[in-house]
Short mmCIF file of N, CA, C and O in Angstrom, two decimals:
data_model
loop_
_atom_site.label_atom_id
_atom_site.label_comp_id
_atom_site.label_asym_id
_atom_site.label_seq_id
_atom_site.Cartn_x
_atom_site.Cartn_y
_atom_site.Cartn_z
N MET A 1 9.13 16.33 30.39
CA MET A 1 8.99 17.76 30.31
C MET A 1 9.86 18.42 31.38
O MET A 1 9.90 17.99 32.51
N VAL A 2 10.56 19.49 31.04
CA VAL A 2 11.41 20.21 31.96
C VAL A 2 10.60 21.33 32.60
O VAL A 2 9.94 22.10 31.91
N SER A 3 10.64 21.40 33.93
CA SER A 3 9.93 22.49 34.60
C SER A 3 10.84 23.71 34.67
O SER A 3 12.05 23.59 34.78
N ILE A 4 10.23 24.87 34.59
CA ILE A 4 10.98 26.11 34.64
C ILE A 4 11.29 26.44 36.09
O ILE A 4 10.40 26.49 36.93
N LEU A 5 12.56 26.65 36.38
CA LEU A 5 13.01 27.00 37.71
C LEU A 5 13.34 28.49 37.70
O LEU A 5 14.34 28.90 37.17
N ASN A 6 12.48 29.29 38.29
CA ASN A 6 12.75 30.71 38.28
C ASN A 6 13.09 31.25 39.65
O ASN A 6 13.32 32.44 39.79
N LYS A 7 13.13 30.40 40.65
CA LYS A 7 13.48 30.82 42.00
C LYS A 7 14.60 29.94 42.53
O LYS A 7 14.50 28.72 42.47
N PRO A 8 15.63 30.56 43.09
CA PRO A 8 16.69 29.74 43.69
C PRO A 8 16.17 28.81 44.78
O PRO A 8 16.68 27.71 44.96
N SER A 9 15.11 29.22 45.49
CA SER A 9 14.58 28.38 46.57
C SER A 9 14.03 27.05 46.04
O SER A 9 13.90 26.10 46.81
N SER A 10 13.74 26.99 44.76
CA SER A 10 13.26 25.72 44.19
C SER A 10 14.36 24.66 44.15
O SER A 10 14.08 23.49 43.92
N LEU A 11 15.59 25.07 44.42
CA LEU A 11 16.73 24.15 44.39
C LEU A 11 17.22 23.77 45.79
O LEU A 11 18.27 23.17 45.93
N ILE A 12 16.47 24.12 46.81
CA ILE A 12 16.91 23.94 48.20
C ILE A 12 17.27 22.48 48.50
O ILE A 12 18.18 22.21 49.29
N HIS A 13 16.62 21.55 47.85
CA HIS A 13 16.91 20.13 48.08
C HIS A 13 18.25 19.70 47.48
O HIS A 13 18.72 18.60 47.73
N GLU A 14 18.89 20.58 46.71
CA GLU A 14 20.17 20.28 46.07
C GLU A 14 21.36 20.90 46.81
O GLU A 14 22.44 21.01 46.27
N ILE A 15 21.14 21.30 48.07
CA ILE A 15 22.15 21.97 48.85
C ILE A 15 22.73 21.02 49.88
O ILE A 15 22.01 20.25 50.51
N CYS A 16 24.02 21.11 50.10
CA CYS A 16 24.65 20.33 51.16
C CYS A 16 25.73 21.18 51.83
O CYS A 16 26.11 22.22 51.31
N ILE A 17 26.17 20.73 52.98
CA ILE A 17 27.29 21.38 53.66
C ILE A 17 28.44 20.38 53.62
O ILE A 17 28.28 19.21 53.97
N GLU A 18 29.57 20.87 53.17
CA GLU A 18 30.73 20.00 52.98
C GLU A 18 31.94 20.65 53.62
O GLU A 18 32.10 21.87 53.58
N LYS A 19 32.80 19.84 54.21
CA LYS A 19 34.03 20.36 54.79
C LYS A 19 35.10 20.38 53.70
O LYS A 19 35.41 19.37 53.08
N VAL A 20 35.64 21.59 53.46
CA VAL A 20 36.65 21.78 52.42
C VAL A 20 37.82 22.52 53.05
O VAL A 20 37.66 23.64 53.54
N ASP A 21 38.99 21.90 53.08
CA ASP A 21 40.19 22.50 53.66
C ASP A 21 39.93 23.05 55.06
O ASP A 21 40.36 24.15 55.41
N GLY A 22 39.17 22.31 55.86
CA GLY A 22 38.90 22.71 57.23
C GLY A 22 37.73 23.66 57.41
O GLY A 22 37.38 24.01 58.52
N TRP A 23 37.12 24.11 56.31
CA TRP A 23 35.98 25.04 56.39
C TRP A 23 34.70 24.28 56.05
O TRP A 23 34.66 23.51 55.11
N LYS A 24 33.62 24.54 56.80
CA LYS A 24 32.31 24.00 56.44
C LYS A 24 31.66 25.00 55.50
O LYS A 24 31.45 26.15 55.86
N LEU A 25 31.37 24.54 54.28
CA LEU A 25 30.86 25.42 53.24
C LEU A 25 29.57 24.87 52.64
O LEU A 25 29.39 23.65 52.52
N PHE A 26 28.71 25.78 52.22
CA PHE A 26 27.54 25.39 51.44
C PHE A 26 28.02 25.01 50.05
O PHE A 26 28.82 25.73 49.44
N LYS A 27 27.54 23.90 49.54
CA LYS A 27 27.92 23.42 48.22
C LYS A 27 26.68 22.90 47.49
O LYS A 27 25.70 22.55 48.10
N PHE A 28 26.80 22.83 46.16
CA PHE A 28 25.77 22.19 45.36
C PHE A 28 25.96 20.68 45.44
O PHE A 28 27.08 20.19 45.57
N SER A 29 24.86 19.95 45.32
CA SER A 29 24.97 18.50 45.20
C SER A 29 25.72 18.19 43.90
O SER A 29 25.83 19.04 43.01
N GLU A 30 26.22 17.01 43.81
CA GLU A 30 26.96 16.60 42.61
C GLU A 30 26.08 16.72 41.37
O GLU A 30 26.51 17.19 40.31
N SER A 31 24.81 16.32 41.50
CA SER A 31 23.91 16.38 40.34
C SER A 31 23.64 17.82 39.91
O SER A 31 23.58 18.12 38.71
N LEU A 32 23.49 18.74 40.87
CA LEU A 32 23.26 20.14 40.50
C LEU A 32 24.51 20.76 39.90
O LEU A 32 24.44 21.52 38.93
N GLN A 33 25.67 20.41 40.43
CA GLN A 33 26.93 20.91 39.86
C GLN A 33 27.08 20.44 38.41
O GLN A 33 27.44 21.23 37.53
N GLN A 34 26.79 19.18 38.16
CA GLN A 34 26.87 18.65 36.80
C GLN A 34 25.86 19.34 35.89
O GLN A 34 26.18 19.66 34.73
N ARG A 35 24.65 19.57 36.39
CA ARG A 35 23.62 20.24 35.59
C ARG A 35 24.06 21.65 35.22
O ARG A 35 23.90 22.09 34.08
N MET A 36 24.64 22.38 36.19
CA MET A 36 25.12 23.72 35.92
C MET A 36 26.20 23.69 34.83
O MET A 36 26.18 24.51 33.91
N GLU A 37 27.11 22.75 34.91
CA GLU A 37 28.16 22.64 33.91
C GLU A 37 27.59 22.32 32.53
O GLU A 37 28.04 22.87 31.52
N GLN A 38 26.57 21.45 32.48
CA GLN A 38 25.92 21.14 31.20
C GLN A 38 25.27 22.39 30.60
O GLN A 38 25.41 22.67 29.40
N LEU A 39 24.57 23.13 31.45
CA LEU A 39 23.91 24.34 30.97
C LEU A 39 24.91 25.39 30.51
O LEU A 39 24.69 26.07 29.49
N LEU A 40 26.02 25.51 31.22
CA LEU A 40 27.05 26.47 30.80
C LEU A 40 27.66 26.08 29.45
O LEU A 40 27.94 26.96 28.62
N GLU A 41 27.85 24.79 29.24
CA GLU A 41 28.37 24.33 27.95
C GLU A 41 27.38 24.65 26.82
O GLU A 41 27.77 25.09 25.74
N LYS A 42 26.10 24.41 27.08
CA LYS A 42 25.08 24.72 26.08
C LYS A 42 25.01 26.22 25.82
O LYS A 42 24.81 26.65 24.68
N LYS A 43 25.21 27.01 26.88
CA LYS A 43 25.19 28.47 26.71
C LYS A 43 26.35 28.91 25.83
O LYS A 43 26.19 29.75 24.94
N LYS A 44 27.53 28.33 26.05
CA LYS A 44 28.70 28.66 25.23
C LYS A 44 28.44 28.35 23.76
O LYS A 44 28.90 29.06 22.88
N ALA A 45 27.70 27.27 23.53
CA ALA A 45 27.39 26.86 22.16
C ALA A 45 26.14 27.55 21.63
O ALA A 45 25.69 27.25 20.52
N ASP A 46 25.58 28.46 22.42
CA ASP A 46 24.37 29.20 22.05
C ASP A 46 23.22 28.24 21.72
O ASP A 46 22.52 28.41 20.73
N GLN A 47 23.03 27.23 22.60
CA GLN A 47 22.01 26.22 22.37
C GLN A 47 21.02 26.09 23.53
O GLN A 47 20.32 25.08 23.64
N LEU A 48 20.96 27.10 24.40
CA LEU A 48 20.03 27.04 25.53
C LEU A 48 18.61 27.33 25.09
O LEU A 48 18.36 28.26 24.33
N MET A 49 17.67 26.54 25.59
CA MET A 49 16.25 26.80 25.38
C MET A 49 15.79 27.76 26.49
O MET A 49 16.47 27.94 27.50
N ALA A 50 14.63 28.35 26.32
CA ALA A 50 14.11 29.33 27.27
C ALA A 50 14.04 28.76 28.69
O ALA A 50 14.40 29.43 29.66
N GLU A 51 13.57 27.53 28.83
CA GLU A 51 13.47 26.91 30.15
C GLU A 51 14.84 26.76 30.78
O GLU A 51 15.01 26.91 31.99
N GLU A 52 15.83 26.45 29.96
CA GLU A 52 17.18 26.26 30.46
C GLU A 52 17.82 27.59 30.87
O GLU A 52 18.61 27.63 31.81
N VAL A 53 17.48 28.67 30.18
CA VAL A 53 17.98 29.99 30.57
C VAL A 53 17.48 30.32 31.97
O VAL A 53 18.26 30.77 32.82
N ALA A 54 16.20 30.08 32.23
CA ALA A 54 15.63 30.34 33.55
C ALA A 54 16.28 29.45 34.61
O ALA A 54 16.57 29.91 35.72
N GLU A 55 16.52 28.21 34.26
CA GLU A 55 17.15 27.28 35.19
C GLU A 55 18.57 27.72 35.51
O GLU A 55 18.99 27.75 36.68
N LEU A 56 19.33 28.09 34.50
CA LEU A 56 20.70 28.56 34.71
C LEU A 56 20.72 29.85 35.52
O LEU A 56 21.59 30.03 36.38
N ASP A 57 19.77 30.73 35.29
CA ASP A 57 19.68 31.97 36.07
C ASP A 57 19.47 31.66 37.55
O ASP A 57 20.08 32.27 38.42
N ALA A 58 18.57 30.72 37.85
CA ALA A 58 18.30 30.35 39.24
C ALA A 58 19.53 29.72 39.89
O ALA A 58 19.88 30.05 41.03
N ILE A 59 20.19 28.85 39.17
CA ILE A 59 21.40 28.21 39.70
C ILE A 59 22.49 29.27 39.92
O ILE A 59 23.18 29.27 40.94
N GLY A 60 22.64 30.17 38.97
CA GLY A 60 23.64 31.23 39.09
C GLY A 60 23.38 32.13 40.27
O GLY A 60 24.31 32.54 40.98
N GLU A 61 22.11 32.47 40.51
CA GLU A 61 21.76 33.30 41.65
C GLU A 61 22.10 32.58 42.96
O GLU A 61 22.67 33.18 43.87
N LEU A 62 21.79 31.31 43.04
CA LEU A 62 22.11 30.53 44.23
C LEU A 62 23.63 30.44 44.41
O LEU A 62 24.13 30.55 45.54
N ASP A 63 24.36 30.30 43.34
CA ASP A 63 25.82 30.25 43.41
C ASP A 63 26.38 31.56 43.97
O ASP A 63 27.28 31.56 44.82
N ARG A 64 25.85 32.70 43.52
CA ARG A 64 26.31 34.00 44.03
C ARG A 64 25.99 34.14 45.52
O ARG A 64 26.81 34.64 46.30
N ILE A 65 24.80 33.69 45.92
CA ILE A 65 24.42 33.76 47.33
C ILE A 65 25.36 32.90 48.17
O ILE A 65 25.87 33.35 49.21
N PHE A 66 25.62 31.68 47.74
CA PHE A 66 26.50 30.78 48.50
C PHE A 66 27.92 31.30 48.55
O PHE A 66 28.60 31.18 49.58
N THR A 67 28.41 31.86 47.46
CA THR A 67 29.75 32.43 47.46
C THR A 67 29.87 33.50 48.53
O THR A 67 30.83 33.55 49.30
N HIS A 68 28.86 34.35 48.60
CA HIS A 68 28.86 35.43 49.60
C HIS A 68 28.76 34.87 51.02
O HIS A 68 29.53 35.27 51.90
N ILE A 69 27.83 33.97 51.25
CA ILE A 69 27.66 33.40 52.60
C ILE A 69 28.91 32.64 53.02
O ILE A 69 29.38 32.78 54.16
N ASN A 70 29.48 31.85 52.12
CA ASN A 70 30.69 31.09 52.46
C ASN A 70 31.84 32.03 52.80
O ASN A 70 32.59 31.78 53.75
N ALA A 71 31.99 33.12 52.06
CA ALA A 71 33.05 34.09 52.35
C ALA A 71 32.83 34.72 53.72
O ALA A 71 33.79 34.91 54.49
N MET A 72 31.58 35.04 54.05
CA MET A 72 31.28 35.62 55.36
C MET A 72 31.60 34.62 56.48
O MET A 72 32.15 35.00 57.51
N MET A 73 31.26 33.36 56.28
CA MET A 73 31.52 32.35 57.31
C MET A 73 33.02 32.13 57.51
O MET A 73 33.50 32.01 58.64
N VAL A 74 33.78 32.11 56.43
CA VAL A 74 35.23 31.95 56.53
C VAL A 74 35.84 33.16 57.24
O VAL A 74 36.68 33.01 58.13
N ALA A 75 35.40 34.36 56.87
CA ALA A 75 35.93 35.57 57.50
C ALA A 75 35.62 35.56 59.00
O ALA A 75 36.48 35.92 59.81
N GLU A 76 34.42 35.15 59.37
CA GLU A 76 34.05 35.09 60.78
C GLU A 76 34.93 34.10 61.52
O GLU A 76 35.39 34.35 62.63
N ASP A 77 35.18 32.95 60.91
CA ASP A 77 36.02 31.94 61.53
C ASP A 77 37.45 32.46 61.68
O ASP A 77 38.09 32.25 62.71
N VAL A 78 37.96 33.15 60.67
CA VAL A 78 39.30 33.73 60.75
C VAL A 78 39.36 34.73 61.90
O VAL A 78 40.32 34.75 62.68
N ASN A 79 38.34 35.56 62.02
CA ASN A 79 38.30 36.55 63.10
C ASN A 79 38.26 35.88 64.47
O ASN A 79 38.94 36.31 65.40
N GLN A 80 37.47 34.82 64.60
CA GLN A 80 37.40 34.10 65.87
C GLN A 80 38.74 33.48 66.22
O GLN A 80 39.18 33.53 67.36
N ARG A 81 39.39 32.90 65.24
CA ARG A 81 40.70 32.28 65.49
C ARG A 81 41.72 33.35 65.86
O ARG A 81 42.57 33.12 66.73
N ALA A 82 41.66 34.49 65.22
CA ALA A 82 42.59 35.58 65.54
C ALA A 82 42.35 36.07 66.96
O ALA A 82 43.30 36.34 67.70
N ASP A 83 41.08 36.18 67.36
CA ASP A 83 40.76 36.61 68.72
C ASP A 83 41.29 35.61 69.75
O ASP A 83 41.80 35.99 70.79
N GLU A 84 41.15 34.33 69.42
CA GLU A 84 41.57 33.29 70.35
C GLU A 84 43.08 33.22 70.48
O GLU A 84 43.60 32.88 71.54
N THR A 85 43.80 33.53 69.42
CA THR A 85 45.26 33.42 69.44
C THR A 85 45.95 34.76 69.62
O THR A 85 47.17 34.81 69.72
N GLY A 86 45.19 35.83 69.61
CA GLY A 86 45.78 37.15 69.74
C GLY A 86 46.46 37.64 68.48
O GLY A 86 47.19 38.61 68.48
N GLY A 87 46.17 36.96 67.35
CA GLY A 87 46.78 37.33 66.07
C GLY A 87 46.04 38.46 65.40
O GLY A 87 45.04 38.98 65.91
N SER A 88 46.55 38.87 64.25
CA SER A 88 45.93 39.99 63.54
C SER A 88 44.74 39.50 62.73
O SER A 88 44.67 38.34 62.33
N ARG A 89 43.82 40.41 62.49
CA ARG A 89 42.64 40.12 61.68
C ARG A 89 42.88 40.65 60.29
O ARG A 89 43.18 41.81 60.11
N ASN A 90 42.69 39.78 59.32
CA ASN A 90 42.80 40.24 57.94
C ASN A 90 41.72 39.55 57.12
O ASN A 90 41.99 38.99 56.08
N SER A 91 40.49 39.58 57.64
CA SER A 91 39.39 38.89 56.99
C SER A 91 38.93 39.60 55.72
O SER A 91 38.17 39.05 54.96
N SER A 92 39.40 40.82 55.48
CA SER A 92 38.99 41.53 54.27
C SER A 92 39.44 40.80 53.02
O SER A 92 38.92 41.03 51.94
N LEU A 93 40.40 39.91 53.17
CA LEU A 93 40.85 39.12 52.01
C LEU A 93 39.76 38.22 51.48
O LEU A 93 39.77 37.84 50.32
N PHE A 94 38.79 37.87 52.33
CA PHE A 94 37.76 36.93 51.94
C PHE A 94 36.52 37.63 51.41
O PHE A 94 35.59 36.99 50.99
N MET A 95 36.44 38.92 51.49
CA MET A 95 35.21 39.63 51.07
C MET A 95 35.36 40.22 49.69
O MET A 95 36.31 40.42 49.13
#
């Protein structure tokens, strides 16, 4: 039986921090990434069940949150590096 996931916090165990191109970013576990891709494929084919719609909504909400947090962390790091080197700040590119 599939449990309905209606809160992004129910997926907290599927979160990891990974270094990507020198940045430490919040990422989905491999299994959660694969699950999201499966659900998106089913959505494209108009084959999602009600439980899966709720699950995809929760994953999507978490994805939006992580995208925002990761952008903020990258912008902060860019600003810190600019301060340290005396360079210009152009962190608005990340927001």
